[in-house]
Coordinates of C-alpha atoms and ligand atoms in Angstrom, one line a residue:
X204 CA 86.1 -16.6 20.1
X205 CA 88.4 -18.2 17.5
X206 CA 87.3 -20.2 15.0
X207 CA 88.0 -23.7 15.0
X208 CA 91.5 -24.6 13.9
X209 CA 93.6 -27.5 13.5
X210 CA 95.2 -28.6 16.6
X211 CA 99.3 -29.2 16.0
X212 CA 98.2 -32.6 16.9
X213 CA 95.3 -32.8 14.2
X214 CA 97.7 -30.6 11.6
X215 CA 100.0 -33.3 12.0
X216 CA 97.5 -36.0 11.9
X217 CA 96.6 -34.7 8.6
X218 CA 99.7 -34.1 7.4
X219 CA 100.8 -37.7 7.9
X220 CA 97.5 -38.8 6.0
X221 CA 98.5 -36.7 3.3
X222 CA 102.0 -38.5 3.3
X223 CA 100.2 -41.9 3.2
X224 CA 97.9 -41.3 0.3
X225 CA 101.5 -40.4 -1.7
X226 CA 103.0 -42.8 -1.1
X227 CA 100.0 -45.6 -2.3
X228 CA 100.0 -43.0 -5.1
X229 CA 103.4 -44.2 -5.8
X230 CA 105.1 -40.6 -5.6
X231 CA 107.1 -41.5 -2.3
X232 CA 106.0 -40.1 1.2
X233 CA 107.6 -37.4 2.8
X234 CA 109.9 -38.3 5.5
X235 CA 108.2 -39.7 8.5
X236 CA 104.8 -39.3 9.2
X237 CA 104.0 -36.0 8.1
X238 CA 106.0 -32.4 8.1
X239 CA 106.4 -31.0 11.4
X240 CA 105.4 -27.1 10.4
X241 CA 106.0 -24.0 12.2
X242 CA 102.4 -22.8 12.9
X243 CA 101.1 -19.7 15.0
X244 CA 100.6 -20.3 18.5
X245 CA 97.0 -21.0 19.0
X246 CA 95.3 -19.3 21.7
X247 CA 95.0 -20.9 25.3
X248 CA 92.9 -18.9 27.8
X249 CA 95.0 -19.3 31.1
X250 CA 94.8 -16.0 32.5
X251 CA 92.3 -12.6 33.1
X252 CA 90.1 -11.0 31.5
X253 CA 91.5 -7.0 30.9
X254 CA 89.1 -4.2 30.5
X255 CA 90.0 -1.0 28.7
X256 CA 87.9 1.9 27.1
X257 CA 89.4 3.2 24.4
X258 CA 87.8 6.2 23.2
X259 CA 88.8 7.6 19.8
X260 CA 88.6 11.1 19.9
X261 CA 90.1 15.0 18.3
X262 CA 92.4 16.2 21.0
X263 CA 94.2 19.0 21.2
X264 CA 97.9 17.9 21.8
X265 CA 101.2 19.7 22.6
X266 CA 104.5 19.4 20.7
X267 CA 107.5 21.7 19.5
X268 CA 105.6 24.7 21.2
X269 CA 102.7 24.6 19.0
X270 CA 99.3 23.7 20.2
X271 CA 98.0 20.8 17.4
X272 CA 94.6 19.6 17.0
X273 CA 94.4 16.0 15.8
X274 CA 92.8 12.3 17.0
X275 CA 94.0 10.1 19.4
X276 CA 93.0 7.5 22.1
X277 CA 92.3 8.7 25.5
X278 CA 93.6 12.1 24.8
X279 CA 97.0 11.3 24.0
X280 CA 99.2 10.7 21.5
X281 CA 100.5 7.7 21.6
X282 CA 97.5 6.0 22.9
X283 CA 97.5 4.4 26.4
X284 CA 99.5 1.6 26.7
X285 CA 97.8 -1.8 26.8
X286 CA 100.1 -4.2 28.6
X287 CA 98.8 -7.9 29.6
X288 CA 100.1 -11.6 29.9
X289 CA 99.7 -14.0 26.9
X290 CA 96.6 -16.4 27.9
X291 CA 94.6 -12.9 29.6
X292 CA 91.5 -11.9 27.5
X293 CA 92.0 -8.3 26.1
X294 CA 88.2 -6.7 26.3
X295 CA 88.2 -3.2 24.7
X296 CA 85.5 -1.1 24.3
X297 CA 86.1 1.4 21.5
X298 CA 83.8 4.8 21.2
X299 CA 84.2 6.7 18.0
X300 CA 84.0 10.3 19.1
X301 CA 85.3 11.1 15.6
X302 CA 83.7 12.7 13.2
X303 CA 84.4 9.4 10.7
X304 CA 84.1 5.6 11.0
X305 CA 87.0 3.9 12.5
X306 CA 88.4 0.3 13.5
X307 CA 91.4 -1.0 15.5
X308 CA 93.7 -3.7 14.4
X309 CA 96.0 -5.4 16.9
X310 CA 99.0 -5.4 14.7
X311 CA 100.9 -8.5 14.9
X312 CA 98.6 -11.2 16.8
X313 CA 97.3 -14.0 16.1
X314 CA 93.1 -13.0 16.6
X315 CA 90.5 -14.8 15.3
X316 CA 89.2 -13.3 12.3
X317 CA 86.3 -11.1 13.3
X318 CA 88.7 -9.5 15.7
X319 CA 91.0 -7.9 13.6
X320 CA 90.1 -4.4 12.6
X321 CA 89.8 -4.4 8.3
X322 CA 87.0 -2.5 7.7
X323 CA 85.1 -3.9 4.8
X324 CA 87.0 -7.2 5.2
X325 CA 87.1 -8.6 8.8
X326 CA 84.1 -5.9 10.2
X327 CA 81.8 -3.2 9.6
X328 CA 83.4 0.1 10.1
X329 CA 82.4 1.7 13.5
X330 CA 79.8 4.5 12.7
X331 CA 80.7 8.0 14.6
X332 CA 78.8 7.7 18.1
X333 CA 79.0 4.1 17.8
X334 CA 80.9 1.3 20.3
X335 CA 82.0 -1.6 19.7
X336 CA 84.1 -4.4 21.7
X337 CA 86.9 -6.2 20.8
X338 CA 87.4 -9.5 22.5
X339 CA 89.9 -12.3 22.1
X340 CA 92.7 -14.4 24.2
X341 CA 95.9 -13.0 23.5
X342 CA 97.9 -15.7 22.6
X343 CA 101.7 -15.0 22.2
X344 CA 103.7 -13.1 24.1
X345 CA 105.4 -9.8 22.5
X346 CA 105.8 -6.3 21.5
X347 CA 102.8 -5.0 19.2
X348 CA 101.3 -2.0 18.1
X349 CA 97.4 -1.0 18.2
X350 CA 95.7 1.2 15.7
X351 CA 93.0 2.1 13.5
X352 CA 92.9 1.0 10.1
X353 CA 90.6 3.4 8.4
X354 CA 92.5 5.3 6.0
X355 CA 95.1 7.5 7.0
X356 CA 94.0 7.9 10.6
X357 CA 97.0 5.9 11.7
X358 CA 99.3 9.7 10.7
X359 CA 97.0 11.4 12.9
X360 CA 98.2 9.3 16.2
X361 CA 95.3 6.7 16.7
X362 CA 97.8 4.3 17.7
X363 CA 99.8 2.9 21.0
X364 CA 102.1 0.2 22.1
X365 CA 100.3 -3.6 23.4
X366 CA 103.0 -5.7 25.3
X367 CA 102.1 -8.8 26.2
X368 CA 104.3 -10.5 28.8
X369 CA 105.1 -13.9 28.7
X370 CA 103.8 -16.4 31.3
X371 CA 107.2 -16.7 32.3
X372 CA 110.0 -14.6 31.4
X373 CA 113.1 -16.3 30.7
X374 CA 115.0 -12.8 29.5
X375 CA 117.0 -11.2 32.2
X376 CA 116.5 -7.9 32.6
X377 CA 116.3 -5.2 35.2
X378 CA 114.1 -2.2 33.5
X379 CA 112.0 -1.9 30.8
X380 CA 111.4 1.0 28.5
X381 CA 109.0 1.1 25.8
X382 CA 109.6 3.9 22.9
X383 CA 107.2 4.2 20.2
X384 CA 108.4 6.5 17.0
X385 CA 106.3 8.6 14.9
X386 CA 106.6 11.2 12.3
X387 CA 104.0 14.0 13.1
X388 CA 102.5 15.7 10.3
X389 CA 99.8 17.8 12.3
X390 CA 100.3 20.8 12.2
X391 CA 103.2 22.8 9.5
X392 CA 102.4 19.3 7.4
X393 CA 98.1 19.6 7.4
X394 CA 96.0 17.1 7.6
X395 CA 96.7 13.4 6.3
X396 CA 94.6 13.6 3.5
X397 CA 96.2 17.2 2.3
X398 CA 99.6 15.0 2.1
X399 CA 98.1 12.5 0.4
X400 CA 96.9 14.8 -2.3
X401 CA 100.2 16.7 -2.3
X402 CA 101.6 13.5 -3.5
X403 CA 99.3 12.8 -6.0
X404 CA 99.6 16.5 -7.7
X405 CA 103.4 15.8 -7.3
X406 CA 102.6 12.7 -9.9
X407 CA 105.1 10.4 -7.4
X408 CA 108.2 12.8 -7.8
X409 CA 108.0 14.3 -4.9
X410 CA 110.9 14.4 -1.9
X411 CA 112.6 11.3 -3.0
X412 CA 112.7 11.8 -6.6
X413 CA 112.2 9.4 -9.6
X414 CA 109.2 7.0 -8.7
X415 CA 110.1 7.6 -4.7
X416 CA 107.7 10.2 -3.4
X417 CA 107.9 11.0 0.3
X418 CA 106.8 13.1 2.9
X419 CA 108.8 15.3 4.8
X420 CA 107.6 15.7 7.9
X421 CA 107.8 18.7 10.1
X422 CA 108.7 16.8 13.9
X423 CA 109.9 13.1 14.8
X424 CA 108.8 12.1 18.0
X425 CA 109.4 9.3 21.0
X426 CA 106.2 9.1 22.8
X427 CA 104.8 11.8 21.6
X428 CA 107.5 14.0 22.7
X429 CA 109.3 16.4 20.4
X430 CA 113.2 16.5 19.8
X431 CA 113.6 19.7 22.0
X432 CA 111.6 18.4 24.9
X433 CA 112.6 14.7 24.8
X434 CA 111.4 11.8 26.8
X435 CA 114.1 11.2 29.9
X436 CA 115.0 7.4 30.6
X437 CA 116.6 6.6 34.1
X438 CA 118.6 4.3 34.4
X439 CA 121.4 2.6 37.3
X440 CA 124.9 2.1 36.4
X441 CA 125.1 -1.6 36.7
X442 CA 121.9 -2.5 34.9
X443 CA 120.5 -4.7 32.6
X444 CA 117.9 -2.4 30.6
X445 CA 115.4 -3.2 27.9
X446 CA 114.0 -1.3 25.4
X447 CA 111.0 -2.1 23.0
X448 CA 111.3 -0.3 19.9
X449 CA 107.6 0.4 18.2
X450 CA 107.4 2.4 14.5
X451 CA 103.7 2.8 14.1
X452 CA 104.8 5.8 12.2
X453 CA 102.8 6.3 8.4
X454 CA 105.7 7.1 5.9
X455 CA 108.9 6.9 7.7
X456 CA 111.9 3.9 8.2
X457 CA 114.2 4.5 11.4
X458 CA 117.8 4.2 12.3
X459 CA 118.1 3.9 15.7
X460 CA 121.2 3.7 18.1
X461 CA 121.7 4.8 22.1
X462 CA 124.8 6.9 22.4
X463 CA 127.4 5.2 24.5
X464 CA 126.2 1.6 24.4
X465 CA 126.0 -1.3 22.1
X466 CA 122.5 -3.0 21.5
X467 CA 121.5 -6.9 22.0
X468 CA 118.4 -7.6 19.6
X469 CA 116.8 -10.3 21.1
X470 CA 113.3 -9.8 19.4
X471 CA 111.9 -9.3 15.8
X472 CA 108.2 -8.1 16.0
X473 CA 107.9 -9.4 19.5
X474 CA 108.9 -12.6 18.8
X475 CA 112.7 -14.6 20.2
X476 CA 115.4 -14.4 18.2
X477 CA 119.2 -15.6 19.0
X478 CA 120.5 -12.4 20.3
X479 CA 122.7 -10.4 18.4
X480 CA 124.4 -7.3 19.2
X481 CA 124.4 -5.0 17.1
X482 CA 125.3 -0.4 16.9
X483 CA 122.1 1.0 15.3
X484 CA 119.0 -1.1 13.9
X485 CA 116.3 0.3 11.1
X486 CA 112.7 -0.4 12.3
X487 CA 110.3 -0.3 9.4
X488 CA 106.8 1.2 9.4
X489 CA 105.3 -1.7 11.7
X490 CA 108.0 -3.1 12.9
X491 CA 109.0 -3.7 16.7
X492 CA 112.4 -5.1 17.9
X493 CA 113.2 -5.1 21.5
X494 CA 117.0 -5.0 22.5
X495 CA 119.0 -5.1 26.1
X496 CA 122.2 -3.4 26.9
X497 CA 124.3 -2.7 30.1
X498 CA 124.0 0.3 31.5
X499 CA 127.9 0.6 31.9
X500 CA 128.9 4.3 30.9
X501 CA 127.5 6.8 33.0
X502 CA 126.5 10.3 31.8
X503 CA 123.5 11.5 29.7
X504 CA 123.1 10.1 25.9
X505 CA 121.1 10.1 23.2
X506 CA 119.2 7.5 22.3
X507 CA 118.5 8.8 18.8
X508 CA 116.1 7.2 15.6
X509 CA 117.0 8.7 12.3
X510 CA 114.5 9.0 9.8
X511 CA 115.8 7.7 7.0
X512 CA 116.3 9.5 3.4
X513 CA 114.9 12.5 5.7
X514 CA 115.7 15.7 7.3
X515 CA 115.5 15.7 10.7
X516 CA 115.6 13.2 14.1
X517 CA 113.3 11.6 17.0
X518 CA 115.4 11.4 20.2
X519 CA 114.8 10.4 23.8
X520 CA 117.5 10.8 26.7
X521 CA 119.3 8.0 28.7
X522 CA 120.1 9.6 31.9
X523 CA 122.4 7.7 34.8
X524 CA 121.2 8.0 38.0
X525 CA 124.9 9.1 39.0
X526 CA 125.1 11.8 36.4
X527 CA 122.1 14.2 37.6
X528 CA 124.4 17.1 37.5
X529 CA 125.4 16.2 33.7
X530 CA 123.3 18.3 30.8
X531 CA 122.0 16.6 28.2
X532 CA 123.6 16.1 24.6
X533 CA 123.0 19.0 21.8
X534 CA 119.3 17.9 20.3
X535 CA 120.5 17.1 17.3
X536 CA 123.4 15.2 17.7
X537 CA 123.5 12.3 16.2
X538 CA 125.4 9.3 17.9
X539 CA 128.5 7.8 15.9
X540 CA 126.7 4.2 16.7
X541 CA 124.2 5.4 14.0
X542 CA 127.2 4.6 11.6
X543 CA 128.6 1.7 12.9
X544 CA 127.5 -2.1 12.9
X545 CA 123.8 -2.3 11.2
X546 CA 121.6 -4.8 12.0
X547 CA 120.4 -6.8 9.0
X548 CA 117.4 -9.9 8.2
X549 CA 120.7 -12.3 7.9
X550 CA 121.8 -11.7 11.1
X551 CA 118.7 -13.3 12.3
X552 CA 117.9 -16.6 13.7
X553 CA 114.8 -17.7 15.4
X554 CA 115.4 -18.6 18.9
X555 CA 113.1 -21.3 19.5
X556 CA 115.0 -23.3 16.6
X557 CA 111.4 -23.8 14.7
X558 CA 111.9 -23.9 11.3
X559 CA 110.1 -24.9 7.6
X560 CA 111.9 -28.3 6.3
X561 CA 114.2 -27.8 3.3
X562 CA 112.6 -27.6 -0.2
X563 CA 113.3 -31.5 -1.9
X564 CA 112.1 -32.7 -5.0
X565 CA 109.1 -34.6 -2.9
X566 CA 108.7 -31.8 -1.1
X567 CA 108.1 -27.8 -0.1
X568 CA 105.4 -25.6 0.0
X569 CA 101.9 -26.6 -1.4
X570 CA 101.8 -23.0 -2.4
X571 CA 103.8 -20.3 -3.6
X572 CA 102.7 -17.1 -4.2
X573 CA 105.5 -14.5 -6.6
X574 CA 104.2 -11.0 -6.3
X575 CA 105.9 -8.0 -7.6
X576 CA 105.5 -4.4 -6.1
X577 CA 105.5 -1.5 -8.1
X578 CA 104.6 1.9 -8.3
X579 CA 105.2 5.3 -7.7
X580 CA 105.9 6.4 -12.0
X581 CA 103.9 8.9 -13.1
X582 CA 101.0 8.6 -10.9
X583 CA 101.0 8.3 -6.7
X584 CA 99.9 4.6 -6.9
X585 CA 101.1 1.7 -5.7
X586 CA 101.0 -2.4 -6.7
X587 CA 101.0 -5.5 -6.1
X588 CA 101.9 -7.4 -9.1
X589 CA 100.3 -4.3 -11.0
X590 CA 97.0 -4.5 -9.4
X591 CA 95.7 -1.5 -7.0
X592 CA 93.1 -2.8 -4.0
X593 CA 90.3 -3.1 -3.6
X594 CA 90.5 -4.1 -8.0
X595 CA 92.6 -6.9 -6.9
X596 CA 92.5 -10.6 -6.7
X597 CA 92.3 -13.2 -3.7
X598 CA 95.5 -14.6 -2.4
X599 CA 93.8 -17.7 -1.9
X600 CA 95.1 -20.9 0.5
X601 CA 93.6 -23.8 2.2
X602 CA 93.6 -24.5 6.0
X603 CA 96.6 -26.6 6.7
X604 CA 98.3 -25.5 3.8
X605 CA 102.4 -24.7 4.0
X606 CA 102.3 -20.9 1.9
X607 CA 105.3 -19.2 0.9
X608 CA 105.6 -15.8 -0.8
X609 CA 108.0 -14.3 -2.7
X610 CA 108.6 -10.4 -3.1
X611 CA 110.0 -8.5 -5.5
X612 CA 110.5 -4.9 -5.2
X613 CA 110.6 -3.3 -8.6
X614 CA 109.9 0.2 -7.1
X615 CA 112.5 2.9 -5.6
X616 CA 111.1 3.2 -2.5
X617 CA 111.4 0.2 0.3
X618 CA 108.1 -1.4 1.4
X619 CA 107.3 -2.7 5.2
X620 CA 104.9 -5.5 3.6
X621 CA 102.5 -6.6 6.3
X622 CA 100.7 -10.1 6.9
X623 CA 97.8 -9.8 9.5
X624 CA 96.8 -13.2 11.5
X625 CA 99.8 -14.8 11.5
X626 CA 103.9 -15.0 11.7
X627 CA 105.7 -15.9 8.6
X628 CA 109.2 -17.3 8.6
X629 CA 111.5 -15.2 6.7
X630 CA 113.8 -17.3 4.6
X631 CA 117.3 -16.4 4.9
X632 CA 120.9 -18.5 4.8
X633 CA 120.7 -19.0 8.4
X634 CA 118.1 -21.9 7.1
X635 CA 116.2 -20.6 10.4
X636 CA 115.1 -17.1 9.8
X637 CA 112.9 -15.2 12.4
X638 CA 109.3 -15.4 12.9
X639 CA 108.0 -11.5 12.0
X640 CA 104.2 -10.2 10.4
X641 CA 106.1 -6.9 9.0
X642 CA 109.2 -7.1 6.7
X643 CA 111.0 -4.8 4.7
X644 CA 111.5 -5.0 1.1
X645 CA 114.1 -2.7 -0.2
X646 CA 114.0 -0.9 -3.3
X647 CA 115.5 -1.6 -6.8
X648 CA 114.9 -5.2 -7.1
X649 CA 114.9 -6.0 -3.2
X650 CA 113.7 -9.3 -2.8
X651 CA 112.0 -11.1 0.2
X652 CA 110.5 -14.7 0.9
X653 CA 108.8 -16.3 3.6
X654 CA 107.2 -19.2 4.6
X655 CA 103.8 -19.6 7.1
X656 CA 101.1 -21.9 7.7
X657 CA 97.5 -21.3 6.7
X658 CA 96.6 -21.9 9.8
X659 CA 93.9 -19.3 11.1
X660 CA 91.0 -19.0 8.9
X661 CA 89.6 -16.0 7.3
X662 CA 89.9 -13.3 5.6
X663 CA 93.3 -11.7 6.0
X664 CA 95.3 -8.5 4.8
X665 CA 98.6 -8.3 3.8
X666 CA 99.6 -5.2 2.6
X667 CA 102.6 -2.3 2.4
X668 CA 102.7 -0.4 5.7
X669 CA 103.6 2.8 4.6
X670 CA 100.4 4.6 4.9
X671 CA 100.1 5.5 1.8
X672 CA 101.1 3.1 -0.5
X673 CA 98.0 1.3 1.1
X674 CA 95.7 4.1 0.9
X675 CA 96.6 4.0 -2.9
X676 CA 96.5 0.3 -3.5
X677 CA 99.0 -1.8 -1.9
X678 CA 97.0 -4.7 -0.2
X679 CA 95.2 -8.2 -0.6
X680 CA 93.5 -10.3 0.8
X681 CA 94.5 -13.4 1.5
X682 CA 91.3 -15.9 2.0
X683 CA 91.0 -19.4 3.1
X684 CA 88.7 -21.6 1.2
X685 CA 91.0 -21.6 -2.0
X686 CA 90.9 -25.0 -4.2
Ligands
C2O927 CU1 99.4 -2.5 11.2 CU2 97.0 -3.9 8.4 O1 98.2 -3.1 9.8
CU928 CU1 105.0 0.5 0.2

């Protein structure tokens, strides 16, 4: 069940106290009665209730002609889709049938607190041989990712795509694909934990040289499906089609582009934004866009995602319906819309016009976090503002509050930073930047703000979504009940 929250009416309620008690106080109100914030959608059970057993379990798995031995959901890698309508109760039993503890985190809601998956912050790790359920009212529609959050288990392939439809779709559209990108490390690469250790013996030089140690991996796949024996997508000539784009992979950004066709972005981790079409798009380590196109050039292409600063490709195929006889592109060919118009943060705009009121001298955030992140010399670590989790402090806000953080990168490598329980408004010049929970920072002095509102209570992580860099330090907690 959530925990009580502030209604938008209370919030504002509040707000507009808070305005009152300045201006008796002689420092002038803010404008009207109160600032109207951007908040999370609060959760609204209209719908059904949605069983699912998730068992969490080694598997043996099949990919690139070798036989691999690693964990998964229901015997698969990815795990079994999860798809539902916002207001619909998601009840999932999880059994560990690993030989570890384990959690799942549903990466990019809303949940209430005790839902969400952090061992040792929201919930007890699940013991091996041990169930337990998961139960909350989804509360936004969109395109998210499940998965556990215990260590690396994510790079073994404990993870799968959860859509949730909205009550009513206002997109037109006539086929939906959903392609969720991994790099596999099972296998040629050994276990998650061998990497890990690889890149500490390397001291942090390894792959991408000076302070940017990376893992190569051996395969990129689309739905668990290797370059050589790639997923197949129908499609009509004539068609509207839409794809949801899911990286739930550990280490590794993607360039993706579909041979042939242009692409409109009309979602940034699941949420509207004005569309914009664009050639190729990168999707960071937790990151989900979904884009349409018209399926107006009949044949058989590649729909292809690059792993960036790597060797290597994931692809899929785009066939027509009208071009059975055609055979499929060379596997790795890589589509000259790769190269052409990139989707960037500033080409977004939120499409439900919401947006954070301008910073005034009365006025702007009641808290403002600067955090640098750094790492990566000398020793496989990584920080926020030089401290390594779990040695690190509270980020600490109040219920109601308006929170904005600031990011600088002062590392070489590019960090998808994470905040669990709520979307944060990135600030860009379009004054009304998208609503996302995963955001890249680039490297060498990248820089990235946003804006949310404390408005779920708990205890929450934000982190770096590379796998590793968390394993190795990158994460808070951000806790309500700050002064
Ligand atoms: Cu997708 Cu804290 O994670
Ligand atoms: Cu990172």
């Amino acid at each position: 069940m959530r925990r009580p929250g502030l209604s938008r009416r209370e919030f504002l309620g509040i707000a507009g106290m808070a305005a009152g008690a300045l201006a008796l106080g002689g420092c002038g109100p803010f404008s009207g009665g109160g600032r109207d914030l951007p908040g999370s959608p609060q959760a609204r059970r209209t719908g059904e209730t949605r069983e699912h057993l998730l068992r969490a379990a080694p598997l043996e798995f099949e990919a690139g002609g070798q036989r691999l031995l690693t964990w998964g959901y229901e015997g698969d890698v990815p795990g079994p889709e999860i798809r539902l309508k916002e207001g619909d109760t998601l009840r999932v039993r999880l059994r560990n049938e690993l030989p570890e503890e384990t959690t799942i985190h549903w990466h990019g809601l809303p949940v209430p607190n005790a839902m969400d998956g952090v061992p040792g912050v929201t919930q007890r790790p699940i013991s091996p041989g041990e169930e337990f359920v998961y139960e909350f009212v989804v509360p936004v529609a969109g395109t998210y990712i499940y998965h556990s959050h215990v260590g690396l288990q994510l790079d073994r392939g404990l993870y799968g795509a959860l859509i949730v439809e909205p009550a009513k779709e206002n997109l037109d559209y006539d086929r939906e694909y959903v392609l969720v990108l991994d790099d596999w490390l099972d296998g040629a690469g050994g276990t998650p934990e061998d990497a890990l250790r690889r890149l500490r013996d390397s001291g942090g030089m390894m792959g991408g040289g000076m302070g940017g140690a990376t893992l190569e991996y051996p395969l990129y796949l689309v739905n668990g499906r290797p370059p050589e024996d790639p997923a197949t997508f129908e499609v009509r000539r004539g068609e509207r089609v839409r794809l949801r784009l899911v990286n739930p992979s550990a280490e590794t950004v993607f360039r993706f582009a579909a041979g042939g066709h242009r692409l409109t972005v009309t979602h940034a981790d699941g949420q509207p934004v004005e569309p914009v079409t664009v050639d190729a798009l990168r999707i960071g380590m937790g990151e989900r866009y979904d884009v349409v196109f018209e399926a107006d050039n009949p044949g058989v292409h590649q729909l292809t995602a690059a792993p960036e600063g790597k060797e290597g490709l994931a692809r899929a195929l785009l066939r027509y319906r009208e071009s059975a006889a055609s055979s499929p592109p060379p596997a790795d060919l890589l589509p000259k819309e790769l190269r052409g118009k990139l989707l960037t943060y500033a080409d977004l705009k939120d499409a439900r016009e919401r947006s954070f009121p301008e910073d005034t001298l009365l006025g702007g955030p009641d808290r403002v976090y600067r955090l640098t992140l750094s790492g990566g010399h000398g020793s496989y670590a990584w920080a926020i503002d030089g401290q390594l989790y779990p040695d690190a402090d509270l980020l600490e806000v109040r219920e109601g509050e308006w929170v904005r953080f600031e990011l600088q990168n002062h590392s070489m490598m590019v960090h998808p930073m994470h905040l669990h329980g709520h979307f944060f408004q990135l600030r860009n010049d379009t004054g009304r930047g998208p609503f996302k929970d995963t955001a890249l920072v680039e490297p060498h002095m990248g820089h990235l703000a946003f804006d949310f509102v404390a408005d779920n209570p708990g205890e929450w992580f934000f982190h770096c979504h590379n796998a590793y860099h968390l394993e190795t330090g990158m994460a808070r907690v951000v806790s309500y009940g700050g002064s």
